[in-house]
XYZ file of C-alpha atoms in Angstrom:
761
model
C -0.275 -0.592 -0.244
C 3.004 2.089 -0.457
C 1.604 3.926 -3.353
C -1.605 4.748 -1.478
C 0.179 6.279 1.870
C 3.197 7.973 -0.050
C 2.138 9.741 -3.511
C 5.155 11.172 -4.443
C 5.236 13.704 -7.555
C 7.825 11.636 -8.965
C 5.968 8.364 -9.486
C 2.980 9.860 -11.176
C 6.007 9.454 -15.124
C 5.718 5.397 -14.812
C 2.729 5.173 -16.237
C 4.582 6.596 -19.344
C 2.619 10.123 -21.588
C -1.384 8.577 -21.165
C -1.055 9.419 -17.792
C 0.355 13.163 -17.537
C -1.597 16.532 -17.177
C -1.220 19.401 -18.703
C -0.671 21.648 -16.816
C -0.008 20.194 -13.323
C -2.486 21.629 -9.784
C -0.064 24.109 -7.648
C 0.775 22.923 -4.438
C -1.848 24.734 -1.636
C -2.930 24.594 2.009
C -5.310 21.983 0.288
C -3.563 20.222 -1.576
C -0.173 19.112 -1.215
C 0.529 15.692 -2.703
C 4.212 16.410 -1.503
C 3.690 16.733 1.880
C 4.569 13.873 4.830
C 1.313 11.358 5.262
C 0.780 10.100 8.749
C -2.397 7.785 10.778
C -2.695 8.211 14.782
C -5.376 7.832 17.153
C -7.832 9.533 17.462
C -6.548 11.252 20.863
C -2.882 11.645 19.184
C -2.453 15.215 18.991
C -2.411 17.691 16.350
C 0.154 17.653 14.316
C 1.731 21.521 12.840
C 0.871 23.747 10.478
C 2.090 23.302 6.783
C 5.569 24.842 6.040
C 3.991 27.704 4.242
C 4.184 26.796 0.073
C 6.256 29.435 -2.515
C 4.905 31.985 -3.959
C 2.548 30.711 -6.979
C 1.315 32.614 -10.178
C -1.480 34.784 -9.777
C -4.848 33.244 -11.687
C -4.526 34.885 -15.255
C -6.256 38.375 -15.676
C -5.052 39.516 -19.453
C -7.379 37.420 -21.180
C -10.401 39.819 -20.013
C -9.250 42.744 -20.853
C -8.277 39.898 -24.638
C -12.115 38.996 -23.785
C -13.330 43.032 -23.692
C -11.168 44.092 -27.095
C -12.556 40.533 -28.749
C -16.331 41.841 -27.768
C -15.414 45.533 -28.986
C -14.469 44.090 -31.700
C -16.928 41.415 -32.223
C -19.979 44.517 -31.197
C -18.006 46.824 -34.246
C -18.570 43.899 -36.979
C -21.579 43.106 -36.124
C -22.882 47.245 -35.848
C -20.998 48.135 -39.442
C -23.043 44.754 -40.986
C -25.661 46.188 -39.654
C -25.764 49.281 -40.863
C -24.130 47.919 -44.264
C -27.610 45.433 -44.909
C -30.116 48.442 -43.681
C -30.516 46.571 -40.135
C -29.984 49.934 -38.701
C -33.109 51.357 -40.097
C -33.600 52.841 -43.802
C -36.561 55.170 -44.513
C -38.448 53.497 -47.702
C -40.982 55.799 -47.622
C -40.109 59.529 -48.629
C -41.779 62.337 -47.005
C -44.497 63.772 -49.579
C -44.512 66.540 -51.602
C -44.963 70.597 -49.990
C -48.411 71.610 -51.261
C -45.970 75.086 -51.607
C -43.087 74.624 -52.677
C -40.283 78.038 -52.967
C -39.965 79.834 -56.326
C -36.421 77.792 -56.203
C -37.732 74.431 -55.948
C -40.722 75.345 -58.448
C -38.234 76.414 -60.714
C -35.910 72.779 -60.805
C -39.194 71.153 -60.835
C -39.196 73.057 -64.439
C -36.370 72.777 -65.300
C -33.540 70.169 -66.449
C -32.200 66.852 -64.570
C -28.909 68.052 -63.755
C -28.879 70.418 -60.775
C -26.340 72.689 -59.952
C -27.062 74.539 -56.116
C -23.517 75.495 -54.806
C -24.165 78.921 -56.720
C -25.948 81.682 -54.984
C -28.580 80.791 -57.270
C -29.513 77.008 -58.443
C -29.477 76.090 -62.013
C -29.813 72.528 -64.385
C -29.223 71.062 -67.196
C -30.706 69.615 -70.407
C -28.869 66.984 -72.353
C -27.890 67.859 -76.238
C -30.334 66.772 -78.487
C -29.697 63.090 -80.242
C -27.803 62.434 -76.450
C -28.588 59.863 -74.581
C -27.308 58.834 -70.997
C -27.426 55.791 -69.519
C -27.729 55.603 -65.397
C -27.964 52.474 -63.485
C -28.806 52.812 -60.016
C -28.555 50.600 -56.590
C -25.420 47.693 -57.901
C -22.558 46.986 -58.667
C -24.542 43.681 -58.345
C -22.650 40.107 -59.621
C -25.277 38.858 -61.432
C -27.108 41.342 -63.514
C -23.688 44.498 -63.506
C -21.451 42.780 -65.507
C -24.777 41.244 -67.867
C -25.417 45.014 -68.194
C -21.361 46.008 -68.660
C -21.726 43.232 -71.817
C -24.763 44.928 -73.283
C -22.621 47.932 -73.306
C -20.106 46.939 -74.612
C -21.582 44.878 -77.658
C -22.710 48.492 -78.452
C -19.599 50.373 -77.647
C -21.993 53.124 -75.364
C -20.878 54.524 -72.084
C -23.058 55.284 -69.513
C -23.537 55.928 -65.675
C -23.984 53.967 -62.627
C -25.116 55.390 -59.431
C -23.549 52.809 -57.358
C -24.649 51.787 -53.199
C -20.890 52.399 -51.125
C -21.178 48.797 -48.995
C -21.801 46.684 -52.637
C -18.440 47.883 -54.225
C -16.655 47.248 -50.824
C -18.198 43.911 -51.308
C -17.691 43.553 -54.596
C -14.848 46.000 -55.573
C -13.609 44.080 -58.746
C -17.616 44.901 -60.430
C -15.988 48.620 -59.438
C -13.140 48.234 -61.541
C -14.451 46.841 -64.144
C -16.750 49.598 -64.965
C -14.169 51.948 -64.955
C -12.002 49.874 -66.688
C -14.122 49.750 -69.688
C -14.680 53.531 -69.652
C -17.731 53.974 -67.615
C -18.134 56.824 -65.508
C -18.854 56.209 -61.397
C -21.837 58.487 -59.250
C -22.994 58.261 -56.149
C -25.777 56.773 -54.438
C -25.156 56.483 -51.044
C -23.881 54.008 -48.982
C -26.332 51.909 -47.598
C -29.657 53.129 -50.022
C -30.713 55.369 -47.026
C -33.832 58.387 -48.047
C -31.967 61.411 -47.310
C -34.852 63.444 -47.035
C -35.519 61.158 -43.737
C -31.939 61.502 -41.893
C -30.155 63.569 -39.718
C -27.660 65.583 -41.415
C -24.465 63.445 -39.551
C -26.267 60.303 -41.463
C -25.853 62.344 -43.894
C -22.509 62.974 -44.288
C -21.610 59.215 -43.394
C -23.006 58.017 -46.058
C -21.821 60.256 -48.353
C -17.821 60.171 -47.022
C -18.210 56.398 -47.119
C -19.557 55.877 -50.626
C -15.967 58.126 -50.959
C -14.111 55.932 -49.180
C -15.541 52.637 -50.796
C -15.278 54.155 -54.408
C -12.030 55.120 -53.365
C -10.574 51.901 -51.309
C -12.006 49.976 -55.285
C -10.352 52.052 -58.158
C -8.506 54.303 -56.432
C -11.147 57.437 -57.757
C -14.330 59.951 -55.925
C -16.841 61.259 -58.179
C -17.903 64.600 -57.785
C -22.320 62.965 -59.011
C -24.819 62.076 -56.629
C -28.143 60.424 -56.553
C -30.411 60.480 -53.852
C -32.425 57.537 -53.507
C -35.592 57.348 -53.928
C -35.226 60.152 -56.351
C -36.765 59.881 -59.847
C -37.298 63.407 -62.469
C -37.492 67.169 -61.178
C -41.065 67.556 -60.991
C -41.317 64.413 -58.593
C -38.899 66.547 -56.746
C -39.788 66.994 -52.981
C -39.806 69.352 -50.482
C -37.496 67.403 -47.823
C -35.629 65.901 -50.982
C -34.878 69.512 -52.260
C -32.935 70.637 -48.745
C -30.995 67.330 -48.710
C -30.183 68.118 -52.248
C -29.116 71.656 -50.945
C -27.253 69.418 -48.363
C -25.886 67.661 -50.966
C -24.062 70.435 -52.399
C -23.015 71.687 -50.018
C -20.633 68.924 -49.431
C -19.737 69.761 -53.405
C -22.072 67.078 -55.585
C -23.487 67.618 -58.360
C -27.360 65.974 -58.103
C -28.132 64.314 -61.055
C -31.955 62.845 -61.880
C -32.794 61.539 -64.355
C -35.606 62.765 -67.819
C -36.741 59.306 -67.852
C -37.560 56.820 -65.829
C -37.966 53.192 -66.881
C -39.115 51.836 -62.963
C -38.122 48.562 -64.434
C -37.726 47.760 -60.229
C -41.305 46.765 -60.602
C -40.526 44.426 -63.796
C -43.438 46.235 -66.163
C -42.303 43.736 -69.377
C -38.866 44.298 -71.376
C -41.533 46.311 -73.795
C -42.572 48.835 -71.896
C -39.027 49.216 -70.445
C -37.753 50.552 -73.704
C -40.446 51.811 -74.962
C -40.251 54.683 -71.563
C -36.323 55.137 -72.867
C -37.180 56.189 -76.153
C -37.426 59.999 -75.368
C -39.427 61.919 -77.886
C -38.957 63.767 -81.039
C -34.693 63.962 -80.973
C -34.137 65.146 -77.458
C -31.435 64.407 -75.350
C -32.420 62.288 -72.306
C -30.853 61.298 -69.354
C -32.454 57.847 -68.695
C -33.150 55.772 -64.765
C -32.518 52.457 -64.913
C -30.902 49.664 -62.024
C -28.929 46.802 -62.535
C -29.315 45.779 -58.591
C -32.180 44.746 -56.096
C -33.984 41.490 -57.394
C -34.307 40.130 -60.968
C -33.045 42.825 -63.350
C -33.446 40.495 -66.898
C -35.723 42.512 -68.352
C -33.392 45.432 -68.030
C -31.297 44.057 -69.757
C -32.698 42.885 -72.914
C -34.043 46.736 -72.969
C -30.893 47.729 -72.696
C -29.675 45.865 -75.874
C -33.078 46.603 -77.349
C -32.988 50.728 -76.887
C -28.982 51.049 -77.399
C -30.041 49.446 -81.039
C -33.058 51.653 -81.583
C -31.555 54.458 -80.818
C -28.521 53.991 -82.770
C -30.305 53.858 -85.558
C -31.840 57.149 -84.919
C -28.458 58.701 -85.362
C -28.233 59.067 -80.749
C -24.741 58.630 -78.604
C -24.692 56.785 -75.145
C -22.625 58.764 -73.685
C -21.377 59.451 -69.924
C -23.201 62.490 -68.133
C -20.771 64.335 -67.974
C -19.011 63.592 -71.428
C -22.799 64.127 -72.929
C -22.950 68.372 -70.823
C -18.976 68.385 -72.295
C -18.049 68.825 -68.337
C -14.659 67.314 -67.051
C -14.975 63.654 -65.852
C -16.768 63.197 -62.377
C -13.993 60.868 -60.737
C -10.956 62.290 -59.799
C -7.841 60.323 -58.031
C -7.807 59.862 -54.874
C -4.357 60.242 -52.673
C -2.558 56.953 -50.612
C -3.615 57.767 -47.849
C -7.714 58.417 -48.356
C -7.063 54.896 -50.839
C -5.717 52.883 -47.707
C -8.093 53.751 -45.844
C -11.022 52.780 -48.432
C -9.264 50.023 -48.685
C -9.913 49.417 -44.747
C -12.818 50.015 -44.962
C -13.903 47.652 -47.297
C -11.836 45.215 -45.943
C -13.388 45.705 -42.488
C -17.243 44.986 -44.116
C -16.561 42.261 -45.926
C -15.321 41.058 -42.533
C -18.060 41.912 -40.935
C -20.089 40.874 -43.242
C -18.625 37.266 -42.729
C -17.836 37.221 -38.995
C -22.149 37.640 -38.425
C -22.785 34.950 -41.138
C -20.892 32.919 -38.636
C -22.086 34.450 -35.468
C -25.779 32.875 -36.808
C -24.657 29.928 -38.235
C -23.124 29.003 -34.880
C -26.231 30.707 -32.894
C -27.637 28.204 -34.899
C -25.860 24.910 -35.032
C -25.547 25.765 -30.292
C -28.991 26.146 -30.548
C -29.593 23.151 -32.188
C -27.440 21.282 -30.256
C -28.826 22.345 -27.093
C -32.108 21.169 -27.877
C -30.779 17.999 -29.367
C -29.311 17.305 -26.415
C -32.228 18.440 -23.753
C -34.349 15.771 -25.543
C -32.044 13.522 -26.354
C -31.043 13.580 -22.788
C -34.604 13.149 -21.022
C -35.659 10.115 -23.233
C -32.632 8.539 -22.055
C -33.471 9.310 -18.504
C -37.163 7.869 -18.892
C -35.701 4.414 -19.934
C -33.420 4.751 -17.009
C -36.197 4.978 -14.499
C -37.921 2.587 -16.824
C -35.432 -0.010 -16.567
C -34.194 0.332 -12.805
C -37.963 1.303 -10.919
C -38.638 -1.607 -12.675
C -36.087 -4.010 -11.119
C -33.882 -4.066 -14.467
C -30.501 -2.617 -15.293
C -29.286 -2.508 -19.011
C -27.265 -5.785 -18.817
C -29.440 -7.584 -16.725
C -30.295 -7.495 -13.092
C -28.042 -7.217 -9.882
C -28.224 -10.529 -7.322
C -28.870 -9.737 -4.845
C -26.037 -10.025 -1.480
C -26.817 -13.202 0.524
C -25.936 -11.088 3.809
C -25.862 -7.662 4.085
C -21.714 -6.985 3.624
C -18.944 -4.801 5.524
C -18.806 -1.028 4.711
C -16.143 1.635 4.853
C -17.250 5.049 4.690
C -14.316 7.782 4.345
C -15.030 11.511 5.397
C -11.992 13.344 3.897
C -11.661 16.963 5.968
C -10.406 20.354 6.368
C -11.593 23.404 8.787
C -15.508 21.071 8.100
C -16.373 22.373 12.356
C -19.289 24.158 10.810
C -21.204 20.699 9.693
C -18.868 17.919 10.362
C -20.431 16.404 13.362
C -23.413 16.581 11.717
C -21.938 15.175 8.262
C -20.771 11.876 11.107
C -24.184 11.525 12.463
C -26.224 10.905 9.500
C -24.014 8.558 8.499
C -23.615 6.407 11.954
C -27.625 6.769 12.398
C -28.230 4.288 9.008
C -30.748 1.672 8.159
C -28.054 0.360 7.311
C -27.933 -3.231 9.211
C -24.531 -4.092 7.707
C -21.011 -4.293 9.273
C -20.424 -0.319 8.786
C -17.298 1.346 9.693
C -16.412 5.101 8.818
C -12.899 7.119 8.686
C -12.413 10.841 8.730
C -9.557 12.247 8.494
C -8.365 14.700 9.155
C -5.860 16.346 6.446
C -4.324 19.286 9.191
C -7.499 21.218 9.494
C -6.460 24.335 11.441
C -10.262 24.666 13.024
C -11.451 22.067 15.448
C -12.122 19.428 13.046
C -11.074 16.198 13.964
C -11.648 16.937 17.215
C -15.915 17.782 17.221
C -15.258 14.403 14.709
C -14.025 12.189 18.375
C -16.097 14.246 20.940
C -19.408 12.674 19.694
C -17.910 9.286 21.394
C -19.652 6.811 18.436
C -17.621 3.785 18.320
C -18.080 2.928 15.311
C -16.174 6.242 14.242
C -12.007 6.720 14.231
C -10.297 9.757 13.220
C -7.414 9.716 11.566
C -5.128 13.261 11.375
C -2.504 13.393 9.150
C -0.076 16.626 8.002
C -1.442 18.425 4.575
C -1.292 15.965 1.770
C -4.836 16.809 -0.366
C -8.029 15.570 -0.314
C -6.665 12.567 -2.546
C -4.183 12.424 -0.274
C -6.970 12.421 2.719
C -8.899 9.588 0.196
C -5.495 7.459 0.053
C -4.801 7.613 3.589
C -8.426 6.465 4.951
C -8.157 3.980 1.129
C -5.063 2.391 3.056
C -6.844 2.242 6.353
C -10.017 0.165 5.235
C -10.797 -2.960 6.767
C -13.427 -3.269 3.895
C -13.760 -4.060 0.196
C -16.974 -1.770 -0.494
C -16.193 1.912 -0.382
C -18.744 4.654 0.084
C -16.864 8.560 -0.255
C -18.496 11.297 1.472
C -17.653 14.655 1.785
C -17.209 16.336 4.872
C -20.096 18.699 3.863
C -22.430 15.922 3.214
C -25.096 14.703 5.107
C -26.590 10.844 3.837
C -30.433 9.972 3.953
C -30.897 6.834 6.766
C -31.462 4.503 3.918
C -28.710 5.557 1.546
C -25.819 3.669 2.410
C -28.378 0.255 1.172
C -29.009 1.588 -1.655
C -25.391 2.160 -2.620
C -24.241 -0.708 -1.453
C -27.205 -2.954 -2.678
C -26.081 -1.486 -6.653
C -22.715 -3.074 -6.221
C -23.789 -6.904 -5.678
C -23.099 -6.711 -9.344
C -19.829 -7.398 -10.357
C -19.077 -5.979 -13.404
C -20.461 -2.402 -11.337
C -16.899 -0.596 -9.857
C -18.857 2.445 -8.826
C -22.292 3.699 -7.821
C -22.635 7.798 -8.437
C -25.809 8.969 -5.573
C -27.698 11.213 -6.129
C -26.864 14.924 -4.825
C -29.197 17.191 -4.128
C -28.660 21.472 -2.863
C -29.004 21.319 1.609
C -29.201 25.156 1.518
C -31.540 25.989 -1.693
C -33.758 29.083 -0.003
C -32.198 32.091 -1.724
C -31.941 32.778 -4.944
C -27.915 31.547 -5.548
C -29.291 28.240 -3.952
C -32.538 27.853 -6.033
C -30.475 28.321 -9.197
C -28.056 25.640 -8.333
C -30.311 22.944 -7.482
C -32.468 23.475 -10.660
C -29.144 22.273 -12.161
C -28.216 19.788 -9.426
C -31.720 18.501 -10.699
C -31.311 18.637 -14.453
C -27.861 19.316 -14.712
C -26.036 16.041 -12.844
C -28.652 13.927 -11.659
C -30.701 13.490 -14.812
C -27.368 13.983 -17.065
C -26.227 10.872 -14.787
C -28.742 8.466 -16.213
C -28.405 9.547 -19.551
C -24.383 9.108 -19.156
C -25.819 5.240 -17.295
C -27.189 4.616 -21.026
C -24.097 5.367 -23.024
C -22.169 4.067 -20.036
C -19.684 7.060 -20.443
C -20.680 8.190 -16.840
C -18.017 11.539 -16.280
C -17.897 11.987 -12.181
C -18.814 10.001 -9.462
C -19.897 13.078 -7.153
C -16.981 13.700 -4.413
C -20.354 13.601 -2.441
C -21.341 10.257 -2.393
C -19.922 7.799 -4.213
C -19.364 3.891 -3.222
C -16.123 1.716 -4.835
C -14.470 -1.397 -4.219
C -11.018 -0.892 -2.896
C -9.865 -3.882 -5.131
C -10.198 -1.430 -7.984
C -8.738 1.786 -6.498
C -5.937 -0.251 -5.302
C -5.768 -1.749 -9.454
C -5.135 2.217 -10.004
C -2.605 2.789 -6.941
C -5.540 4.719 -5.969
C -6.805 8.318 -6.069
C -4.830 10.331 -8.008
C -3.593 13.940 -7.109
C -2.973 15.031 -10.948
C -6.168 17.212 -11.194
C -7.882 19.040 -8.761
C -11.333 16.797 -10.006
C -9.452 13.774 -8.943
C -13.727 12.689 -8.437
C -13.874 13.167 -12.365
C -9.994 11.964 -12.948
C -10.820 9.003 -10.556
C -14.583 7.916 -12.602
C -12.385 7.805 -15.964
C -9.869 5.858 -14.601
C -12.803 3.296 -13.918
C -14.148 3.257 -16.603
C -10.798 3.050 -18.565
C -9.985 0.316 -16.702
C -13.509 -1.915 -17.714
C -15.613 -1.334 -15.174
C -19.178 0.043 -15.177
C -19.833 2.988 -13.017
C -23.986 3.515 -12.406
C -26.594 5.883 -11.261
C -27.806 4.859 -7.529
C -31.735 7.480 -6.963
C -32.483 6.223 -4.087
C -29.456 7.091 -2.870
C -29.483 10.908 -1.570
C -27.299 13.373 0.175
C -27.655 16.394 1.128
C -24.670 18.817 -0.052
C -24.081 22.631 1.657
C -23.945 24.857 -1.907
C -21.824 27.738 -1.879
C -23.844 30.695 -1.252
C -22.991 34.078 -2.500
C -21.025 34.420 -6.301
C -17.922 34.801 -5.395
C -18.173 31.080 -3.321
C -19.557 29.870 -6.010
C -17.208 31.473 -8.581
C -14.586 29.533 -6.744
C -16.419 26.219 -5.955
C -16.951 25.709 -10.033
C -13.727 27.802 -11.366
C -12.089 24.295 -9.527
C -14.269 22.180 -11.011
C -13.990 22.824 -14.694
C -10.547 23.869 -14.564
C -10.004 20.077 -12.901
C -12.518 18.643 -15.808
C -10.277 19.898 -17.852
C -7.105 18.972 -17.020
C -9.021 15.194 -15.915
C -9.810 14.633 -20.306
C -6.174 16.253 -20.938
C -5.020 13.410 -18.865
C -7.523 10.841 -20.146
C -7.068 12.384 -23.647
C -5.909 8.717 -24.903
C -8.968 7.308 -24.169
C -10.842 8.584 -27.787
C -8.337 5.764 -29.714
C -9.306 2.902 -26.804
C -11.636 0.418 -28.157
C -14.493 0.673 -26.060
C -16.200 3.577 -26.828
C -15.967 5.271 -23.238
C -13.686 7.827 -24.317
C -14.902 8.813 -27.022
C -18.272 9.364 -25.649
C -17.428 10.776 -22.598
C -14.553 13.699 -23.462
C -16.749 14.297 -26.866
C -19.693 15.413 -24.817
C -17.353 17.223 -22.290
C -15.676 19.030 -25.011
C -18.598 19.382 -26.462
C -20.982 20.509 -24.337
C -18.660 21.547 -21.407
C -15.950 23.100 -22.904
C -16.988 24.388 -26.370
C -20.706 25.279 -26.274
C -19.231 27.682 -23.113
C -17.188 29.465 -24.658
C -20.055 30.384 -27.805
C -22.069 31.194 -25.128
C -21.136 34.866 -25.191
C -21.663 35.247 -29.091
C -25.111 33.507 -28.387
C -25.835 36.566 -26.443
C -24.425 39.088 -28.000
C -26.379 38.537 -31.385
C -29.528 38.218 -28.933
C -28.999 41.281 -27.984
C -28.336 42.964 -31.014
C -30.716 41.739 -32.513
C -32.779 42.985 -29.719
C -31.550 46.469 -30.479
C -31.528 47.240 -33.639
C -34.098 45.153 -34.695
C -37.538 43.699 -34.337
C -36.545 42.253 -31.172
C -39.879 39.402 -31.034
C -37.889 36.734 -32.905
C -35.575 36.740 -29.924
C -38.389 37.420 -27.887
C -40.301 34.304 -29.814
C -36.180 32.328 -29.753
C -35.617 32.918 -26.158
C -39.667 32.192 -24.730
C -39.529 29.082 -26.503
C -35.747 27.640 -25.289
C -36.861 28.261 -21.604
C -40.126 26.437 -22.013
C -38.466 23.372 -23.723
C -35.939 23.610 -19.957
C -38.684 23.767 -17.878
C -40.450 20.996 -19.864
C -37.547 18.825 -19.014
C -36.803 20.629 -15.540
C -40.301 19.185 -14.677
C -39.771 15.987 -15.893
C -36.118 15.811 -13.676
C -37.781 17.667 -10.908
C -40.858 14.565 -11.194
C -37.938 12.077 -11.440
C -36.270 13.516 -8.151
C -38.964 13.160 -6.440
C -39.640 17.125 -6.148
C -41.178 20.897 -6.643
C -42.474 22.034 -9.985
C -42.056 25.589 -8.091
C -38.883 25.164 -8.335
C -38.535 26.246 -11.521
C -39.784 29.914 -11.272
C -36.206 30.302 -11.053
C -35.564 28.974 -14.593
C -35.614 32.424 -16.847
C -33.886 34.666 -14.434
C -30.738 31.617 -14.221
C -30.877 32.507 -17.948
C -29.471 36.476 -16.595
C -26.965 35.926 -14.057
C -26.523 32.250 -13.071
C -25.455 30.798 -17.085
C -23.325 34.013 -17.673
C -21.159 33.364 -14.575
C -21.150 29.494 -15.665
C -20.222 30.135 -19.268
C -16.814 32.475 -17.552
C -15.459 30.046 -15.177
C -15.113 27.998 -18.526
C -13.050 31.016 -19.929
C -10.945 31.552 -17.115
C -10.314 28.047 -16.249
C -9.040 27.585 -20.499
C -7.125 30.541 -20.332
C -5.767 29.198 -17.283
C -4.749 26.078 -18.233
C -3.483 27.375 -21.581
C -1.069 29.340 -20.050
C -0.069 26.804 -17.857
C -1.134 29.126 -14.434
C -1.067 26.118 -12.162
C -4.556 26.927 -10.139
C -4.298 26.095 -5.998
C -7.436 24.758 -3.696
C -9.992 27.217 -3.908
C -11.638 26.495 -0.232
C -14.882 27.582 -0.140
C -16.949 28.690 3.030
C -19.236 26.705 5.145
C -22.060 27.969 6.629
C -23.186 24.931 8.613
C -26.242 24.091 6.999
C -26.912 20.821 8.758
C -25.433 21.193 12.044
C -29.423 22.358 12.809
C -30.943 19.357 13.991
C -33.769 19.586 11.090
C -33.490 16.186 9.218
C -32.371 16.966 5.625
C -35.180 16.446 3.594
C -36.782 19.253 5.194
C -34.846 21.740 3.389
C -36.004 21.741 0.106
């Protein structure tokens, strides 16, 4: 038994690479594998306090800064993509025309389609006779802009494209092709916003972003602009007139149309052609669209219009060429090109990022719901089989007589509840011989004295220098006088029938360990109620499913029964991880032992009562679980499917999905803030409803009141976030190689009162 009595760190390497743990746990006041262990009699003096351990690296902190930066970047990407795709809120209805236009507006309505509003007196211009300027709005579009360009090239015609800046950023190669083939670019704003309905800062932003997108794609600026939702001069409304003056103040030449084909409504190719032909040989600016839907009719009409106008002696040129003006496009500087390229790249990246987040959101939601339903079905199957007296691999034979049992209670500073724990073990209804070993692991309080002071004949207190919980368990295993062992935490109390239910399952010689049913005793506060729900749904319901799948990940330290021979074959409880219960369970499963769940073996545990204490506990659990997963990583290659099922489940549902949880919350908040919140609320309500239904069934299986579910919706706003932040912290700790110390949780002495545990519900 020297391998159990002396857990020297060097001995851990003898099992080869498969036993390596990364990173190794830190030395601490509760876990010091190098300390000397010794056992004594109850009246022995307490050993001296342990020598302070060397300075340890603090828990990592920099990753929170990186997480905050990442979240800010994610928010920025979502906002940019939402702005680009008009999720922010584009006004699609133009303001109505004013009944009493100003003299200037009345004059402009009678004038030409090209408006120069930069001077003190506005002016307008018409195209000369026999001149046509085809203009195309809303592009570029990867399907229809190339088709329009091909039609123009076929006839040697030139046109003006009033492009949407966000589409230029998305399809820069199309903007470059437009320029390369001799056509002209104009601004149609960045998001196709109704400029008459937006504030001045938004108008300027729309223009500025469009120029940057053009510069990044082509290296050019443009002086032409066509406001979205505009048409011919006579259709100018009062608000549109004001926005056009604002455009002129920014140095733009406003370009409307003589002929609006309304091709966006797809009236038919022939009607588009008819609407495009000027009468009496006059010149005209014709408005068409190369994006925004199916533009097949437009492409066909361009070919027919150019063919017909060529027969009438028309020339098809750009707007500035038709008016004899200098080109609207000018070369941009190097800085502007760099900024424009960065904007275009950021927009494309934001689109990819948002699409990826949506897929992640859908996948995470589908996996979570599938897990809930699948595990509920497996739990139902487990309940049917166990309550019918059957097990998956046959009914366990009955013991001919109650076998002797040793109960091991590792304790460190458990003065608040050790007497309640020991009393509950001694007051058992179990008829067999019972030995209770309290292993005082160098406590600095009166834990040992209180346990010994009960004066119970079958209780033995063993004191040792502080060596950690695994070392205390190994001392108990070495000192145990019986083959069947039960391990229980020093803050846990048993029901009278619990030991009998645990031992009953060990009558099956293939069963190496039995997990009991852990319940939260102090569940009156909100945090306690949340943990109560979690224990019933997230732990006990899952363990029913795990037994069905033969992939039990953890027999909890609060209550578990084991075969001593199986533990001795494993060299006892390993000190490699901070989750010794998970590590031990995985090792047993890999050794070929079955691990089952006994729902009737009830144990009441004291849960943390503050968020800080809860954080410490879950941090240790999560970090230790990751250590155990890394230690047993080669189990995925074993012939037995345990490793693939267990490690696959833990990696997906306890590491990956919690890491993605911030994404889910971020997308939910974003969608609620910038869009219609009803779909988000509906999805959330549906998810909570499925959780509630599963929770109701889990509570029913456990004989608990369904009224506890009222806290479930609130759990989504605090408790869930705390748990996924714990996963992030744990992963950062592991990746950075920081050795986590054991985090002790302050005990409140929940069970020290004479109230029976069953009355604490």
